[in-house]
Every structure is written in structure tokens, then in C-alpha cells.
Coordinates of C-alpha atoms in Angstrom, one line a residue:
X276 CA 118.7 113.0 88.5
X277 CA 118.5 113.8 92.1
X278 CA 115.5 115.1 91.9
X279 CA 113.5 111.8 91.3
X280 CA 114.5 110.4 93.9
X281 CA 113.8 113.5 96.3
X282 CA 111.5 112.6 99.6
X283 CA 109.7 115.8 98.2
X284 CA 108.4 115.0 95.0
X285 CA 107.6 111.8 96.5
X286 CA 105.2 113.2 98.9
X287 CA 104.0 115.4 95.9
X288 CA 103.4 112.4 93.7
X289 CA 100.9 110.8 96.3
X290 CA 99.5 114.3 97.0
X291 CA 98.3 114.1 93.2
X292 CA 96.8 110.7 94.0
X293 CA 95.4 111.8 96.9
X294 CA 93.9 115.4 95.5
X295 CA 90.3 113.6 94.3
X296 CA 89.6 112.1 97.5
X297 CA 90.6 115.0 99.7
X298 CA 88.5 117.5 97.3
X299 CA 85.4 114.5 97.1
X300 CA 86.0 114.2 101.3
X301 CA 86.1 118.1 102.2
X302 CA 83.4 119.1 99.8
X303 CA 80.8 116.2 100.9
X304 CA 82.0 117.3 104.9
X305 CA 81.6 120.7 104.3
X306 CA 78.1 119.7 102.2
X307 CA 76.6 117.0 104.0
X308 CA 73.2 116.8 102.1
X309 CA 74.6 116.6 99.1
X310 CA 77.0 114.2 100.0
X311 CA 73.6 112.4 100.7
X312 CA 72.1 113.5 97.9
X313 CA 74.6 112.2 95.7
X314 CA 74.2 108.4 97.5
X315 CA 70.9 108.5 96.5
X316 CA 71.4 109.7 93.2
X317 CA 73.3 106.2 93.0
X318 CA 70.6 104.1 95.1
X319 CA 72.6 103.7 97.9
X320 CA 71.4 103.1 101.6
X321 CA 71.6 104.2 104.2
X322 CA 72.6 107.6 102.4
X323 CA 73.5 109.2 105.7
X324 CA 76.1 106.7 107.3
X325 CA 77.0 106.1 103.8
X326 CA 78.3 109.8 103.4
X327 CA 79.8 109.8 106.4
X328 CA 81.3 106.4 106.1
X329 CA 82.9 107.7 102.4
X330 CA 83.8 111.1 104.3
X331 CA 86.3 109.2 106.7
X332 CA 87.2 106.8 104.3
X333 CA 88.3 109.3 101.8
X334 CA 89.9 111.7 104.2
X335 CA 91.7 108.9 106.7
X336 CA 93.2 107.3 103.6
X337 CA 94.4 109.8 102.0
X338 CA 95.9 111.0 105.8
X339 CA 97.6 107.7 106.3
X340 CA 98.9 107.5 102.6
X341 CA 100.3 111.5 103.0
X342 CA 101.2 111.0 106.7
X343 CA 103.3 106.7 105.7
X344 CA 101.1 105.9 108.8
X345 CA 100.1 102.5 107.3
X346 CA 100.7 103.6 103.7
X347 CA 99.7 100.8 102.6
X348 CA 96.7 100.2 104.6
X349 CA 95.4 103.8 103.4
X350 CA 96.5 102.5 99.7
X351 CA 94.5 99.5 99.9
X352 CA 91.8 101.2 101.0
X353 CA 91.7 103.9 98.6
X354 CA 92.1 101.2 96.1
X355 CA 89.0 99.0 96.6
X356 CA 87.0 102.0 97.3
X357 CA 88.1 103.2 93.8
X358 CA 87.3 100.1 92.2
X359 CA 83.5 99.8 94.1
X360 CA 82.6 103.4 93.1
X361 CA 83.8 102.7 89.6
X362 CA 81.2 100.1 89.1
X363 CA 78.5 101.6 90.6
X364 CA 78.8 105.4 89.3
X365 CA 80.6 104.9 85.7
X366 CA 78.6 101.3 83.9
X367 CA 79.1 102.7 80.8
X368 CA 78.2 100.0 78.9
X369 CA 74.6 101.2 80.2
X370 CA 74.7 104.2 78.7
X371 CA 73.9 105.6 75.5
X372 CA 76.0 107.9 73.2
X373 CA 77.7 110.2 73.7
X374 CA 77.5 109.8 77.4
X375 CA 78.9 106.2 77.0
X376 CA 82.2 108.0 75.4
X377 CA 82.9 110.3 78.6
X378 CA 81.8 107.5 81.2
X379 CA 84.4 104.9 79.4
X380 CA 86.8 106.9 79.4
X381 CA 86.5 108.1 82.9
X382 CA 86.0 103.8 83.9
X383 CA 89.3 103.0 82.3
X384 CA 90.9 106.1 84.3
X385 CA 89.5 105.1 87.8
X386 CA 90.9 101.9 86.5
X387 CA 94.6 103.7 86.4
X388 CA 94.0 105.4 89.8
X389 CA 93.4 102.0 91.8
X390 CA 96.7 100.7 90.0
X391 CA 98.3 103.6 91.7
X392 CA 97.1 103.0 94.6
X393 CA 98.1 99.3 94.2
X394 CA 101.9 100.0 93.4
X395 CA 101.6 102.2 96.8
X396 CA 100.6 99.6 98.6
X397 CA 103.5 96.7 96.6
X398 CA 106.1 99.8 97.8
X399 CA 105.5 100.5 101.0
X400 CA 105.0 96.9 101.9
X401 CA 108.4 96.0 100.3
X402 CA 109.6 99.0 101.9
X403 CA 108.4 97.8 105.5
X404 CA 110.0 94.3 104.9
X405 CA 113.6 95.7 104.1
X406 CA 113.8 97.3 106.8

């Protein structure tokens, strides 16, 4: 069992986490005005230093969590970010059927993805502390 313990499939496993927000970041960067398009589809303002704001945020998170450059930081960060857009984009108990099926489910999975980035955070920072 090796393997599971491999530096290698470690850095894959937070690649996985990390996939979403380097996709979301690159495709707003490379597609600004829909990146602002989509913060005002969810009545957010400023949209424009919004987008850009999410656009570092998502890509200089994921960096430090891929990089171990303040894992944790980048964790953390990810984590509440998760947790905000999951609120504001997926209030499913808002929504009629069916689309109230798809946007619970997706809630309760966001939910599952900031728990991720929670236990990042708990290892790295016990990491850090043993030395």
C-alpha cells in the first residue's frame, strides 16, 4: 500500500480539488465579460472587480494549495469562498421542482468540497507544527 502514501497521488488528490476552480478561474480570465456577466446574473457589484477579484482568488488558491506555499492559507481560502458562492448561487430551497432537486444536490456537494478544503487546511497546519 505504497502507493497511498505516494507524494504523487497526493498532489493528484488536491489537483482533483483544485480542477473546478482552475477551470472557473481560466475560463472567466480568458472570458472576462462573462465572468461579469455571470456576477450580475447573481446581483453582485461591482461585477468587474468582482470577476477579477474571484479570478485571483480561484487561481492564487489553487496555486498555493498545488505549489504547499501556504497550503493552508490557499485551503482556507478556497474554503470560505466555496461556502459564500454556495449560498448565493445554489438557495435551493427557493426554487421550484425539479430545479430544486439538481440545486440541492449540487448545495450538499459544494458542502463536501469546503470539507475538503477544511481537512487541507487541519493537515497542513498539523503538518507545519510537527516539524
Amino acid at each position: 500500500m505504497r502507493w497511498t502514501i505516494s507524494p504523487a497521488v497526493r498532489w493528484l488528490a488536491l489537483l482533483l480539488l483544485c480542477a473546478a476552480y482552475l477551470q472557473g478561474g481560466l475560463n472567466k480570465a480568458m472570458d472576462f465579460n462573462a465572468a461579469i456577466a455571470e456576477m450580475n446574473h447573481f446581483g453582485l457589484s461591482p461585477a468587474g472587480p468582482l470577476a477579477a477579484a474571484v479570478i485571483v482568488l480561484e487561481l492564487g488558491a489553487a496555486a498555493f494549495i498545488l505549489t504547499g506555499f501556504h497550503r493552508w492559507l490557499g485551503a482556507l481560502a478556497l474554503a470560505g469562498f466555496t461556502l459564500m458562492a454556495t449560498f448565493v448561487a445554489l438557495r435551493f430551497w427557493e426554487m421550484p421542482q425539479p430545479e430544486r432537486f439538481m440545486a440541492a444536490n449540487s448545495f450538499f456537494e459544494h458542502l463536501g468540497l469546503v470539507g475538503g478544503f477544511l481537512l487541507v487546511a487541519w493537515h497542513d497546519l498539523k503538518e507545519r507544527a510537527n516539524g
